[in-house]
Coordinates of C-alpha atoms in Angstrom, one line a residue:
X1 CA -42.1 -8.9 10.6
X2 CA -39.7 -11.5 9.3
X3 CA -38.1 -8.9 7.0
X4 CA -37.6 -6.5 9.9
X5 CA -36.2 -9.2 12.2
X6 CA -33.6 -10.1 9.6
X7 CA -32.4 -6.5 9.5
X8 CA -31.1 -4.6 6.5
X9 CA -27.8 -3.5 5.2
X10 CA -26.7 -0.3 3.7
X11 CA -23.9 -0.5 1.1
X12 CA -22.1 2.6 0.0
X13 CA -19.7 3.3 -2.8
X14 CA -15.9 3.2 -2.3
X15 CA -14.6 6.2 -0.4
X16 CA -18.0 7.6 0.4
X17 CA -18.6 9.2 3.8
X18 CA -20.8 11.8 5.4
X19 CA -24.2 12.1 7.0
X20 CA -27.7 11.5 5.8
X21 CA -31.0 9.9 6.6
X22 CA -32.8 6.7 5.8
X23 CA -36.6 6.9 5.7
X24 CA -38.4 3.6 6.1
X25 CA -42.1 3.3 5.4
X26 CA -43.6 0.2 6.9
X27 CA -47.1 -1.1 5.9
X28 CA -49.1 -4.2 6.8
X29 CA -51.0 -3.7 3.5
X30 CA -54.2 -4.2 5.4
X31 CA -53.3 -7.9 5.8
X32 CA -54.5 -8.2 9.4
X33 CA -57.2 -6.6 11.5
X34 CA -59.8 -4.1 10.5
X35 CA -59.6 -0.5 9.5
X36 CA -57.4 -0.8 6.4
X37 CA -53.7 -0.7 6.0
X38 CA -51.6 0.4 8.9
X39 CA -48.5 2.5 8.0
X40 CA -45.6 3.7 10.0
X41 CA -42.8 6.0 8.8
X42 CA -39.4 6.2 10.6
X43 CA -36.5 8.4 9.8
X44 CA -33.1 7.2 10.9
X45 CA -30.1 9.4 10.9
X46 CA -26.9 7.9 9.4
X47 CA -23.3 8.7 9.8
X48 CA -20.8 7.0 7.4
X49 CA -17.3 7.4 8.9
X50 CA -14.4 7.9 6.6
X51 CA -11.5 5.5 6.9
X52 CA -7.9 5.8 5.8
X53 CA -7.1 4.0 2.6
X54 CA -3.7 2.2 2.1
X55 CA -1.0 4.0 0.2
X56 CA -0.1 2.6 -3.2
X57 CA 3.2 1.7 -5.0
X58 CA 4.4 -0.5 -7.8
X59 CA 7.8 -2.2 -7.8
X60 CA 9.1 -4.7 -10.5
X61 CA 9.2 -8.2 -9.0
X62 CA 12.8 -9.0 -10.1
X63 CA 16.0 -7.1 -10.9
X64 CA 19.7 -7.6 -11.3
X65 CA 22.7 -5.9 -9.8
X66 CA 26.5 -6.1 -9.9
X67 CA 28.4 -5.9 -6.6
X68 CA 31.0 -3.4 -8.0
X69 CA 30.4 -0.8 -5.2
X70 CA 28.0 1.3 -7.3
X71 CA 24.3 1.6 -6.4
X72 CA 21.6 -0.1 -8.6
X73 CA 18.4 2.0 -8.9
X74 CA 14.9 0.6 -9.4
X75 CA 11.8 2.7 -10.2
X76 CA 8.9 2.9 -7.8
X77 CA 5.8 4.0 -9.7
X78 CA 2.2 4.7 -8.8
X79 CA 3.3 6.0 -5.4
X80 CA 0.5 7.8 -3.5
X81 CA -1.0 8.2 0.0
X82 CA -4.3 6.9 -1.4
X83 CA -7.3 8.6 -3.0
X84 CA -7.4 12.4 -3.6
X85 CA -8.9 13.2 -0.2
X86 CA -5.7 11.8 1.4
X87 CA -3.2 13.7 -0.8
X88 CA -2.1 15.8 2.2
X89 CA -0.7 12.8 4.1
X90 CA 3.0 12.1 4.3
X91 CA 4.7 8.9 3.3
X92 CA 7.6 7.1 5.0
X93 CA 9.4 4.0 3.8
X94 CA 11.0 1.1 5.5
X95 CA 13.1 -1.3 3.5
X96 CA 14.7 -4.6 4.6
X97 CA 16.9 -7.2 3.1
X98 CA 16.7 -11.0 3.7
X99 CA 20.4 -11.4 2.9
X100 CA 22.4 -8.9 4.8
X101 CA 25.7 -10.2 3.6
X102 CA 24.9 -9.3 0.0
X103 CA 22.7 -6.2 0.5
X104 CA 22.8 -4.8 4.1
X105 CA 19.7 -2.8 5.2
X106 CA 21.8 0.3 5.6
X107 CA 22.6 0.3 1.8
X108 CA 19.0 0.6 0.8
X109 CA 17.4 4.0 0.2
X110 CA 14.2 5.5 -1.2
X111 CA 14.6 8.9 -2.8
X112 CA 12.4 11.3 -4.8
X113 CA 8.9 12.6 -4.3
X114 CA 5.5 12.4 -5.9
X115 CA 4.2 9.4 -7.8
X116 CA 7.6 8.2 -9.1
X117 CA 10.4 7.4 -6.6
X118 CA 13.7 5.5 -6.7
X119 CA 14.8 2.5 -4.7
X120 CA 18.6 2.4 -4.5
X121 CA 20.6 -0.6 -3.3
X122 CA 24.3 -1.0 -3.1
X123 CA 25.5 -4.6 -2.8
X124 CA 28.5 -5.4 -0.7
X125 CA 31.6 -5.3 -2.9
X126 CA 32.4 -8.7 -4.4
X127 CA 29.3 -10.4 -3.1
X128 CA 26.8 -12.5 -5.0
X129 CA 23.4 -14.2 -4.4
X130 CA 19.7 -13.7 -4.5
X131 CA 18.2 -11.1 -2.2
X132 CA 14.6 -10.2 -1.5
X133 CA 14.1 -6.6 -0.6
X134 CA 10.8 -5.9 1.2
X135 CA 9.6 -2.3 1.0
X136 CA 6.8 -0.9 3.2
X137 CA 5.2 2.5 2.6
X138 CA 3.3 4.0 5.5
X139 CA 1.1 7.1 5.4
X140 CA 0.3 9.2 8.4
X141 CA -3.4 8.3 8.3
X142 CA -4.8 5.9 10.8
X143 CA -6.1 2.4 11.1
X144 CA -9.1 3.6 13.1
X145 CA -12.5 2.1 12.0
X146 CA -10.8 -0.5 9.8
X147 CA -8.5 2.0 7.9
X148 CA -5.2 0.9 6.4
X149 CA -2.0 2.9 6.5
X150 CA 0.6 0.5 4.9
X151 CA 1.3 -1.2 1.7
X152 CA 4.2 -3.7 1.1
X153 CA 6.0 -4.7 -2.1
X154 CA 9.0 -7.0 -2.7
X155 CA 11.7 -7.3 -5.3
X156 CA 14.1 -10.2 -5.7
X157 CA 17.5 -9.0 -6.9
X158 CA 20.1 -11.3 -8.3
X159 CA 23.5 -9.9 -7.4
X160 CA 26.5 -11.0 -9.4
X161 CA 30.2 -10.3 -8.6
X162 CA 32.0 -8.2 -11.1
X163 CA 34.5 -10.1 -13.4
X164 CA 38.0 -10.2 -12.1
X165 CA 40.2 -7.5 -13.7
X166 CA 43.0 -8.9 -15.9
X167 CA 46.5 -8.3 -14.5
X168 CA 48.5 -5.7 -16.3
X169 CA 52.0 -6.5 -17.6
X170 CA 54.5 -3.7 -17.6
X171 CA 57.8 -3.9 -19.3
X172 CA 60.9 -1.8 -19.1

């Protein structure tokens, strides 16, 4: 009785879901009363609900850029919507800068498709400083039943101003 009162827990493998049954056989092993062991068998239907897994992506933690008006590109690798059963989902990206004077949010873009994508940033011309870009990938799965639909990665970019051009001397 103490075992039944404590309850029991069913642990499944990662990403397992579906329906099944649990058959429990209970016996007093003849420990009390007369007439031998008493046995009861119960069949319990189970439903294991699938949940959405978070998307994945990898971004280098640091990078450098020059504020010369040209974009700097960084590789995003391991980009996915999650396990194979979620491959039909769509991904969207949201990127933000913590130093808008050096890299404004509007100068950040994610391009490409599949597992390898590109994060492009264009620093403000002539600016310098450290900037942390936070990138969030969101799939169109849900968060129902404890699911996860976002993953976040950050990169700190050290931006340097381009060297000043030397003046040109022209003679006649």
